[in-house]
Short mmCIF file of C-alpha atoms in Angstrom, two decimals:
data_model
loop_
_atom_site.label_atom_id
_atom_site.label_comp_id
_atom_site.label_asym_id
_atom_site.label_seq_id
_atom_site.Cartn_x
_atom_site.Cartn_y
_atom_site.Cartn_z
CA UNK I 1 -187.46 79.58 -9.96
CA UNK I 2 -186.20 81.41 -13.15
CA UNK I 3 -189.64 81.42 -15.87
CA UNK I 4 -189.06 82.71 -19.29
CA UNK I 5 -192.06 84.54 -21.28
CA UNK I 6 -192.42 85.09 -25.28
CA UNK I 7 -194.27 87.79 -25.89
CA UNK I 8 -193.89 88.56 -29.35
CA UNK I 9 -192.45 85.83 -31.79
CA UNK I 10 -193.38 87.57 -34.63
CA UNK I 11 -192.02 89.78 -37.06
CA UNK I 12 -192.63 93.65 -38.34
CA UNK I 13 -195.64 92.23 -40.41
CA UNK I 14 -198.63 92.31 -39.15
CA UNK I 15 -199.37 88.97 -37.32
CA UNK I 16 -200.74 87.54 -34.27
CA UNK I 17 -197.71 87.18 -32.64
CA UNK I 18 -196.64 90.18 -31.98
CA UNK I 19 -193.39 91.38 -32.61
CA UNK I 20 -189.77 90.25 -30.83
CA UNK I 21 -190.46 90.70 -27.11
CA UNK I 22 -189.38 88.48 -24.02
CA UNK I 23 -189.61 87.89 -20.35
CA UNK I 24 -187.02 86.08 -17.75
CA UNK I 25 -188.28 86.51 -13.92
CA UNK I 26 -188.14 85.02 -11.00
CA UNK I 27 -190.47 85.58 -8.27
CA UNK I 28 -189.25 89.36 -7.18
CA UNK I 29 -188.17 90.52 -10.80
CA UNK I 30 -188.47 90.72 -14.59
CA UNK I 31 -186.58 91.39 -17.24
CA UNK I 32 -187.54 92.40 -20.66
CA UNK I 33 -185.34 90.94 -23.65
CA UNK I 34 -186.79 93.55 -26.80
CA UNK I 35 -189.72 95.02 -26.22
CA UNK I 36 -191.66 94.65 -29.42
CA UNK I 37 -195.84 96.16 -30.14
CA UNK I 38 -198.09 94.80 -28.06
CA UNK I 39 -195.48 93.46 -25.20
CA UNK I 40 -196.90 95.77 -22.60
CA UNK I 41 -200.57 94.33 -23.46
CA UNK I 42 -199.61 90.63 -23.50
CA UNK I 43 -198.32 90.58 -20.30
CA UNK I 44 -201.87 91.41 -18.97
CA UNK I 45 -203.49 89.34 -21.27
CA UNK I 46 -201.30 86.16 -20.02
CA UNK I 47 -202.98 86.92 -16.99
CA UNK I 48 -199.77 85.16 -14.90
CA UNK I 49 -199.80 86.12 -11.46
CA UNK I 50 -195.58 85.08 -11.42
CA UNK I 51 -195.45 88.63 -14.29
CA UNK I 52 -196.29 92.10 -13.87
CA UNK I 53 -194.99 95.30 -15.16
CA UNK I 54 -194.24 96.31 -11.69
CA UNK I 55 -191.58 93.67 -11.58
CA UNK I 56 -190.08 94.73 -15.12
CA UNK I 57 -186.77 96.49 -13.45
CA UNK I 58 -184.36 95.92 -16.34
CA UNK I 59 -185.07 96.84 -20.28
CA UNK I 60 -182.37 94.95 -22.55
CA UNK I 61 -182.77 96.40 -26.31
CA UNK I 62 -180.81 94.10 -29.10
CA UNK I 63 -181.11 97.22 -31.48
CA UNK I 64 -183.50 100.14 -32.37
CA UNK I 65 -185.19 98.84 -35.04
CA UNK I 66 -188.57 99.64 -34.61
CA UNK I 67 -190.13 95.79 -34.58
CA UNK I 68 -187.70 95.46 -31.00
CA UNK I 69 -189.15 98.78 -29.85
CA UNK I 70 -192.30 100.11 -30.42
CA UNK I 71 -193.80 98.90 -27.59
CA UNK I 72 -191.60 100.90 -25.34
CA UNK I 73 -193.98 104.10 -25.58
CA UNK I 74 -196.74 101.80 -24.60
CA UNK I 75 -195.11 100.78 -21.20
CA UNK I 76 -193.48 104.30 -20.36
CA UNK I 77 -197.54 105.89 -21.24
CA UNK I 78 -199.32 102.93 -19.72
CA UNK I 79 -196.71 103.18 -16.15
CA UNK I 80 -197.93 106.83 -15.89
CA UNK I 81 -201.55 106.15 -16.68
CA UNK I 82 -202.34 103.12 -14.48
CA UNK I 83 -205.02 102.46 -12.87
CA UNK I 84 -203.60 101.65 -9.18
CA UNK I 85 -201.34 104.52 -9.61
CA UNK I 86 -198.59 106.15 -11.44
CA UNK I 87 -195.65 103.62 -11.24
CA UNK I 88 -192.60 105.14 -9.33
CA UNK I 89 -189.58 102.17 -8.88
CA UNK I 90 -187.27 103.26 -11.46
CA UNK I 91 -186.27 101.24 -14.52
CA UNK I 92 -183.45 100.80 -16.55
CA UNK I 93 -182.85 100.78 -20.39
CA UNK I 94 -179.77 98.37 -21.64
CA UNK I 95 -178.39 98.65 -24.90
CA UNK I 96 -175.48 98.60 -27.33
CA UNK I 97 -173.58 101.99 -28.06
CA UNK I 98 -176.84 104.51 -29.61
CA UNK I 99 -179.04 103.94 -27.06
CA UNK I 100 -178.84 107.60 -25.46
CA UNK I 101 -179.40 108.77 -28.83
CA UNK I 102 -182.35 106.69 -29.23
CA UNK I 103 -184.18 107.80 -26.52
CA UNK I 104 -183.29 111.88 -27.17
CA UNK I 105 -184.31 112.04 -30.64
CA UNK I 106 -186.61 108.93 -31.34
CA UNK I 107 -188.74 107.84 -28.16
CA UNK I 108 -189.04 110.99 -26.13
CA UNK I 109 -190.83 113.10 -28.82
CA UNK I 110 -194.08 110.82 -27.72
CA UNK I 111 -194.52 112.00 -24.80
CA UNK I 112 -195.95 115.91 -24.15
CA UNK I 113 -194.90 115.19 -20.61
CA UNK I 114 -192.15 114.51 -18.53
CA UNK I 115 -191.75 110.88 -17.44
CA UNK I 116 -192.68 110.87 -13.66
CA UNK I 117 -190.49 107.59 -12.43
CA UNK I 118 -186.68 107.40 -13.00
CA UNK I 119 -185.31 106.25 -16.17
CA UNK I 120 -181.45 104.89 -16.08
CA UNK I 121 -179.86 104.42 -19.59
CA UNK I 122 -176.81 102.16 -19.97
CA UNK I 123 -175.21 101.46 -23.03
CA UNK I 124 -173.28 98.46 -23.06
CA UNK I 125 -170.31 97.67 -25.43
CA UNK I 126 -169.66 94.15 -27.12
CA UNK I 127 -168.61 92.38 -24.30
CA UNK I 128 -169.63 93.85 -21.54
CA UNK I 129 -171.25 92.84 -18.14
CA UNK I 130 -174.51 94.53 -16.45
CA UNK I 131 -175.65 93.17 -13.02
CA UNK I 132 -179.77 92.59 -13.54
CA UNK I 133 -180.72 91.53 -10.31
CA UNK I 134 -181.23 87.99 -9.98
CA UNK I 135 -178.94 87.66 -14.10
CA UNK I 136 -176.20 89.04 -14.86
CA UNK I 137 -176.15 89.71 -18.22
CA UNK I 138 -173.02 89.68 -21.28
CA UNK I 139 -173.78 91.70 -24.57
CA UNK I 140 -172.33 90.07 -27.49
CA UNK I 141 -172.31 92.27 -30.88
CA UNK I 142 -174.02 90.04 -34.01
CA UNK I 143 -174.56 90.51 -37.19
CA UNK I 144 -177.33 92.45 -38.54
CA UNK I 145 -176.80 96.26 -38.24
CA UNK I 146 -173.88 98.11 -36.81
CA UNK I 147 -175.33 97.85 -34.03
CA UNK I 148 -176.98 94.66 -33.17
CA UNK I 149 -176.87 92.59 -30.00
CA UNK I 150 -177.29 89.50 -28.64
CA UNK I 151 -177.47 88.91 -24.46
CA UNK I 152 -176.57 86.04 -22.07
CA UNK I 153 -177.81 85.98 -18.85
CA UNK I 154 -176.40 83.89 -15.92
CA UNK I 155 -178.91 83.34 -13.30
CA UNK I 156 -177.41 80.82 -10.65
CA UNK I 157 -176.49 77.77 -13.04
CA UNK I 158 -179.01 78.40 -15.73
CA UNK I 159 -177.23 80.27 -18.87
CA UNK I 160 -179.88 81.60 -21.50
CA UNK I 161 -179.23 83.58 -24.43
CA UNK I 162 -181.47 85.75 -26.72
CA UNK I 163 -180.31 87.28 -29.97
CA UNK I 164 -181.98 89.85 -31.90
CA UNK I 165 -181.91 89.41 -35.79
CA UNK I 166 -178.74 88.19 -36.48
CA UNK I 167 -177.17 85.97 -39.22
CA UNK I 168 -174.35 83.61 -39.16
CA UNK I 169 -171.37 85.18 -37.68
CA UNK I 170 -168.89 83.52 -35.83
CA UNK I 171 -170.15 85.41 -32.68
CA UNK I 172 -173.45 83.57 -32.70
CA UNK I 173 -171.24 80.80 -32.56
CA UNK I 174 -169.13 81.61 -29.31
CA UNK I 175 -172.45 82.75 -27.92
CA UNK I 176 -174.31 79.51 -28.12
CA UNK I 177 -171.66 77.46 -27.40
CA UNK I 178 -171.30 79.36 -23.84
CA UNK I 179 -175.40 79.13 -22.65
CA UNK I 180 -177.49 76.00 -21.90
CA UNK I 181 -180.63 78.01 -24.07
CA UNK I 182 -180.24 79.87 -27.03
CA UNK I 183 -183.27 81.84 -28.26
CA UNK I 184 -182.44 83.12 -31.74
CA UNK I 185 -184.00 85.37 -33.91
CA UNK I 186 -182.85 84.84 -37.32
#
């Protein structure tokens, strides 16, 4: 059964919510939609035995502003520091055309240390597919920054989409007009 998770509804202010961060799983898997301050620590504190960040396989960034991704560092550090043990399944970081960039010159420089579980980067063009386990997922650029992107996963019969910040565009359009749930940020 396919369970969706919001994390962060918030924005770059300083709220309760959290900034933009999401969850789909089923029972085997998770996927992260943003991953915004505080995601890493909300999933323990929903205290859901169905989510755990040893099921997070699959990363999907709508850009690199730093309310979608400043709680990356936080799951990388916390995976290496855990108490049960150093996580070691790999995971993978989706996300439009920058996203190597991103990681060289903006995320890495936290660390003092190498990361000790495998990290796979894939950037994804407007458009294209990426298999996610139990989703498969379609990027769709939006309108924002140059680089913005919105997702739509396909598990079984269930469509959902998530946008990052976007405004109208006639993208956003095609996009919610081809899923059954449409989670916008706006």
């Amino acid at each position: 059964m396919l369970q969706a998770a919001f994390l962060g509804t918030g924005s770059s202010s300083s709220t309760e919510r959290n900034p933009s961060s999401f969850s789909i799983f089923d029972r085997d898997e998770a996927l992260m939609i943003d991953f915004g301050g505080g995601a890493y620590h909300q999933i323990a504190r929903l205290n859901n035995k169905g989510l755990n960040t040893e099921m997070i396989k699959h990363i999907f960034l709508t850009h690199f502003h730093m309310d979608h991704v400043s709680g990356l560092p936080d799951f990388l550090w916390g995976e290496i520091w855990k108490s049960e043990g150093q996580r070691t399944e790999p995971v993978n970081i989706i996300g439009p055309p920058g996203l190597n960039d991103f990681w060289d010159r903006r995320l890495l420089p936290f660390f003092d240390r190498e990361i000790p579980f495998p990290v796979y980067l894939h950037e994804i063009e407007d458009r294209g597919i990426y298999n996610a386990g139990f989703a498969l997922a379609k990027s769709w650029k939006l309108r924002h920054s140059t680089i913005s992107t919105g997702y739509l996963f396909t598990a079984g019969n269930i469509r959902i989409a998530f946008t990052g910040d976007t405004g109208p565009c006639p993208q956003l359009t095609e996009l919610a007009d081809n899923t059954d749930h449409l989670v916008c940020e706006w």
